[in-house]
Each structure stands twice: as structure tokens, then as C-alpha cells.
Short mmCIF file of C-alpha atoms in Angstrom, two decimals:
data_model
loop_
_atom_site.label_atom_id
_atom_site.label_comp_id
_atom_site.label_asym_id
_atom_site.label_seq_id
_atom_site.Cartn_x
_atom_site.Cartn_y
_atom_site.Cartn_z
CA UNK A 168 135.18 138.43 76.77
CA UNK A 169 137.95 140.44 78.42
CA UNK A 170 139.87 137.34 79.49
CA UNK A 171 140.26 136.38 75.83
CA UNK A 172 141.72 139.72 74.76
CA UNK A 173 145.35 138.43 74.70
CA UNK A 174 144.30 135.84 72.09
CA UNK A 175 142.14 138.28 70.14
CA UNK A 176 144.88 140.92 69.99
CA UNK A 177 147.23 138.41 68.34
CA UNK A 178 144.58 137.31 65.83
CA UNK A 179 145.19 138.70 62.30
CA UNK A 180 141.53 139.71 62.08
CA UNK A 181 141.97 142.24 64.93
CA UNK A 182 145.45 143.43 63.95
CA UNK A 183 145.94 147.14 64.61
CA UNK A 184 142.78 147.52 66.71
CA UNK A 185 142.79 148.52 70.38
CA UNK A 186 141.31 146.37 73.14
CA UNK A 187 138.38 148.75 73.70
CA UNK A 188 137.52 148.72 70.01
CA UNK A 189 137.81 144.92 69.87
CA UNK A 190 135.18 144.62 72.61
CA UNK A 191 132.98 147.11 70.76
CA UNK A 192 133.37 145.17 67.51
CA UNK A 193 132.46 141.88 69.20
CA UNK A 194 129.19 143.44 70.34
CA UNK A 195 128.57 144.85 66.87
CA UNK A 196 129.00 141.49 65.11
CA UNK A 197 126.78 139.63 67.59
CA UNK A 198 129.68 137.59 68.92
CA UNK A 199 128.61 134.58 70.96
CA UNK A 200 130.73 132.17 72.94
CA UNK A 201 130.16 128.43 72.63
CA UNK A 202 131.88 125.43 74.21
CA UNK A 203 132.33 122.04 72.57
CA UNK A 204 133.71 118.78 73.94
CA UNK A 205 136.17 116.67 71.98
CA UNK A 206 134.37 114.94 69.11
CA UNK A 207 131.35 117.23 69.11
CA UNK A 208 130.39 119.01 65.90
CA UNK A 209 130.39 122.77 65.60
CA UNK A 210 129.09 122.78 62.01
CA UNK A 211 127.94 119.89 59.84
CA UNK A 212 128.05 119.11 56.15
CA UNK A 213 124.84 120.37 54.50
CA UNK A 214 124.29 123.21 56.97
CA UNK A 215 124.41 126.87 56.08
CA UNK A 216 125.87 129.53 58.33
CA UNK A 217 126.19 133.29 58.58
CA UNK A 218 128.86 132.96 61.27
CA UNK A 219 132.57 132.22 61.15
CA UNK A 220 134.24 130.58 64.10
CA UNK A 221 137.28 131.87 65.98
CA UNK A 222 138.93 129.25 68.19
CA UNK A 223 139.85 130.62 71.62
CA UNK A 224 140.96 127.43 73.38
CA UNK A 225 141.45 123.84 72.21
CA UNK A 226 141.31 122.96 68.52
CA UNK A 227 138.87 122.22 65.70
CA UNK A 228 139.25 119.88 62.74
CA UNK A 229 137.79 120.98 59.41
CA UNK A 230 136.87 117.73 57.66
CA UNK A 231 135.08 116.21 54.71
CA UNK A 232 133.24 112.94 55.33
CA UNK A 233 131.34 110.51 53.15
CA UNK A 234 128.49 108.11 53.96
CA UNK A 235 130.98 105.32 54.69
CA UNK A 236 132.81 107.31 57.36
CA UNK A 237 135.93 108.13 55.33
CA UNK A 238 137.51 111.37 56.49
CA UNK A 239 139.55 113.93 54.63
CA UNK A 240 141.03 116.44 57.07
CA UNK A 241 141.27 119.83 55.40
CA UNK A 242 142.95 121.65 58.29
CA UNK A 243 143.36 121.83 62.04
CA UNK A 244 142.37 125.15 63.61
CA UNK A 245 144.04 126.30 66.83
CA UNK A 246 143.61 129.32 69.13
CA UNK A 247 143.45 132.58 67.19
CA UNK A 248 142.51 130.91 63.89
CA UNK A 249 139.20 131.01 61.99
CA UNK A 250 137.07 128.46 60.19
CA UNK A 251 134.01 128.63 57.89
CA UNK A 252 134.77 132.19 56.71
CA UNK A 253 134.06 131.60 52.98
CA UNK A 254 130.71 129.94 53.68
CA UNK A 255 129.66 132.65 56.11
CA UNK A 256 130.55 135.34 53.57
CA UNK A 257 128.24 133.92 50.87
CA UNK A 258 124.57 134.09 51.96
CA UNK A 259 122.79 130.76 51.63
CA UNK A 260 125.89 128.74 50.71
CA UNK A 261 125.81 125.11 51.81
CA UNK A 262 128.72 123.66 53.74
CA UNK A 263 130.61 120.87 52.00
CA UNK A 264 132.73 120.45 55.14
CA UNK A 265 132.13 119.76 58.80
CA UNK A 266 133.87 121.31 61.78
CA UNK A 267 134.36 119.17 64.88
CA UNK A 268 136.21 119.75 68.15
CA UNK A 269 139.54 117.91 68.24
CA UNK A 270 139.96 118.87 71.88
CA UNK A 271 137.59 120.47 74.36
CA UNK A 272 137.36 124.00 73.07
CA UNK A 273 135.79 127.42 73.37
CA UNK A 274 134.83 129.17 70.17
CA UNK A 275 133.70 132.68 69.36
CA UNK A 276 131.09 132.77 66.59
CA UNK A 277 131.01 136.06 64.63
CA UNK A 278 128.23 137.19 62.29
CA UNK A 279 130.10 138.09 59.13
CA UNK A 280 127.14 139.91 57.56
CA UNK A 281 127.22 142.43 60.39
CA UNK A 282 130.87 143.01 59.57
CA UNK A 283 130.16 143.51 55.86
CA UNK A 284 127.41 146.05 56.64
CA UNK A 285 128.55 149.55 57.61
CA UNK A 286 128.01 150.07 61.33
CA UNK A 287 128.34 153.54 62.91
CA UNK A 288 129.84 152.15 66.11
CA UNK A 289 132.94 150.80 64.33
CA UNK A 290 133.00 152.88 61.16
CA UNK A 291 136.50 154.24 61.79
CA UNK A 292 137.81 150.69 61.86
CA UNK A 293 135.54 149.23 59.23
CA UNK A 294 138.03 149.43 56.37
CA UNK A 295 140.77 147.89 58.51
CA UNK A 296 138.48 145.00 59.47
CA UNK A 297 137.67 144.35 55.82
CA UNK A 298 141.38 144.37 54.93
CA UNK A 299 142.12 142.03 57.81
CA UNK A 300 139.35 139.68 56.71
CA UNK A 301 140.75 139.59 53.16
CA UNK A 302 144.16 138.73 54.64
CA UNK A 303 142.62 135.89 56.68
CA UNK A 304 140.84 134.52 53.60
CA UNK A 305 144.03 134.77 51.52
CA UNK A 306 145.91 132.77 54.15
CA UNK A 307 143.25 130.08 54.03
CA UNK A 308 143.54 129.85 50.24
CA UNK A 309 147.30 129.39 50.57
CA UNK A 310 146.80 126.62 53.15
CA UNK A 311 144.42 124.75 50.86
CA UNK A 312 146.78 125.19 47.90
CA UNK A 313 149.52 123.66 50.02
CA UNK A 314 147.32 120.68 50.87
CA UNK A 315 146.55 120.18 47.17
CA UNK A 316 150.30 120.17 46.50
CA UNK A 317 150.83 117.36 49.00
CA UNK A 318 147.83 115.35 47.77
CA UNK A 319 148.90 115.64 44.14
CA UNK A 320 151.99 113.52 44.81
CA UNK A 321 151.60 110.00 43.44
CA UNK A 322 152.81 107.87 46.35
CA UNK A 323 152.34 107.85 50.12
CA UNK A 324 156.10 108.36 50.49
CA UNK A 325 156.07 111.45 48.26
CA UNK A 326 153.07 112.87 50.09
CA UNK A 327 154.80 112.44 53.45
CA UNK A 328 158.03 114.04 52.26
CA UNK A 329 156.13 116.92 50.66
CA UNK A 330 154.21 117.64 53.85
CA UNK A 331 157.16 117.24 56.22
CA UNK A 332 159.44 119.39 54.04
CA UNK A 333 156.79 122.10 53.93
CA UNK A 334 156.26 121.95 57.68
CA UNK A 335 160.00 122.15 58.36
CA UNK A 336 160.27 125.21 56.13
CA UNK A 337 157.24 126.81 57.77
CA UNK A 338 158.66 126.31 61.27
CA UNK A 339 162.20 127.16 60.20
CA UNK A 340 163.86 124.06 61.67
CA UNK A 341 164.50 120.40 60.90
CA UNK A 342 163.21 119.16 64.29
CA UNK A 343 159.56 120.01 64.88
CA UNK A 344 156.13 118.88 66.05
CA UNK A 345 153.17 118.59 63.71
CA UNK A 346 149.58 119.40 64.78
CA UNK A 347 148.23 115.95 63.84
CA UNK A 348 148.33 112.52 65.43
CA UNK A 349 149.02 109.57 63.13
CA UNK A 350 145.41 108.92 62.15
CA UNK A 351 144.80 112.63 61.56
CA UNK A 352 147.94 112.87 59.43
CA UNK A 353 146.75 109.94 57.33
CA UNK A 354 143.35 111.60 56.93
CA UNK A 355 144.99 114.90 56.01
CA UNK A 356 147.14 113.30 53.31
CA UNK A 357 144.28 111.02 52.17
CA UNK A 358 146.26 107.81 52.63
CA UNK A 359 145.72 104.60 54.59
CA UNK A 360 147.21 104.76 58.08
CA UNK A 361 148.84 101.31 57.79
CA UNK A 362 150.50 102.25 54.50
CA UNK A 363 151.66 105.55 55.97
CA UNK A 364 153.14 103.82 59.03
CA UNK A 365 155.01 101.43 56.73
CA UNK A 366 156.45 104.33 54.72
CA UNK A 367 157.49 106.18 57.88
CA UNK A 368 159.38 103.08 59.02
CA UNK A 369 161.10 102.87 55.62
CA UNK A 370 162.01 106.56 55.73
CA UNK A 371 163.62 106.03 59.13
CA UNK A 372 165.55 102.99 57.88
CA UNK A 373 166.70 105.02 54.87
CA UNK A 374 168.08 107.64 57.25
CA UNK A 375 165.83 110.45 56.02
CA UNK A 376 164.06 111.16 59.30
CA UNK A 377 163.53 110.23 62.93
CA UNK A 378 160.03 110.31 64.37
CA UNK A 379 158.33 109.75 67.70
CA UNK A 380 154.55 110.24 67.78
CA UNK A 381 153.97 113.73 66.31
CA UNK A 382 157.62 114.82 66.53
CA UNK A 383 159.82 114.64 63.44
CA UNK A 384 163.46 115.35 62.72
CA UNK A 385 164.50 115.51 59.08
CA UNK A 386 168.01 114.18 58.54
CA UNK A 387 169.10 114.44 54.93
CA UNK A 388 166.74 115.92 52.40
CA UNK A 389 169.07 117.66 49.98
CA UNK A 390 166.50 120.12 48.72
CA UNK A 391 165.64 121.42 52.19
CA UNK A 392 167.44 124.61 53.16
CA UNK A 393 166.83 126.01 56.66
#
């Protein structure tokens, strides 16, 4: 676990905790390391879990799927980020999402019930861990609220502009990369890829943006201040 300490130290969940204590906490919460190849599932719809996942390398897509194979990407989780925290925190809750590796990845699975039970080996950091967990959960709520904002727009064009404006503001610049490829972006915004590609072409012709693969440069959106 020591080789992952640089990632763990920068994770909000372990903020303010020393390396020695992090290693002690990992033992306390029954941390286990798993590896998944691109496309493999970590968790599936209908499962229950007492563990939340912390991505160490690679990336994980949190998705909703139906019986016809339609995907709704909820989020993309990179190194240092968590997934499945709310489900792990509620005993017996059933997943209405799946988590699948977007790239070959290594994931640390943490037993959240061990965290929520007072443990003498980490008692001096227990309150901080709880506060950090609340912060992580609050961030996730904000991310989902942002997705709802994009999806609530009526047209594919409005959804694209909403997402790209938000991403530019988040990164603090007009020229930026997004974490999704074109199909993933379509799945995230819940639009057809062909329709989205058509709108992106129109937006370029209208002089609003320039794009190449997952790189975007916003040209003239009057409401965007960076």
C-alpha cells in the first residue's frame, strides 16, 4: 500500500492525516486492492455492497443501463476519487448503478461500516474521517446536481453548451480537455451520438467553439467569464 500513499494523501478522505495513520486506517477498514481490465465490472446493478471504491490508477465509469443496452453515464471516476459511497453507507441498499473500468485500473475497496464504528486504533482521527467522508458525499451530490442541470436543457445544443460552459468554469480556462470520449459524452448527456456530432459541427460553424476529439476551446459565449 505504501506506493499508493502519494495518491491517498491527496485524496479528500485522508486530508489532514499522516502517512502512518493512513496505513493504520486502511488496515482498520479492511482495505483490499483489486485490479480490473477495461470493460470489466467492479459493481453491478442489483448488487449490494458494504464497500466504497477508491480509484488508484486508471478510471471507472459509474453508469445506469437498461435491458436494451442503453447507457446513462453518471460520472467518470479518476485516481483519488470514490464511487458507491452512498450505497455502502446504507446497509442492505441495492445498487441502481453499475461501476465498470473505463481503463485498466487498480481500486482500493474500503469497508465503510468499519469506518462508521468506533475503532480504538484510529479513535483520535475518527471524527476527522467522518467529516472528510461527509465532504466527499457532499461533493458527489453537487456533481449529480450539475448533471441534472445539463440534462434538464431541452435540446442537444443547450445540453452541450451547458456542460462545456460548466467544465470551462471548473477548469478556469476556455481551452480544456474533458474526461469523456464522444460516445461517453453522448451517454453522459443522454443524447444520441449522431445528433450530438451534428450539433458540435454546427457550433463550430457558428464560431462558438473549436474541438478536436476530447479537446474544446470556447470562442464566444458571452455569459462565460474566466
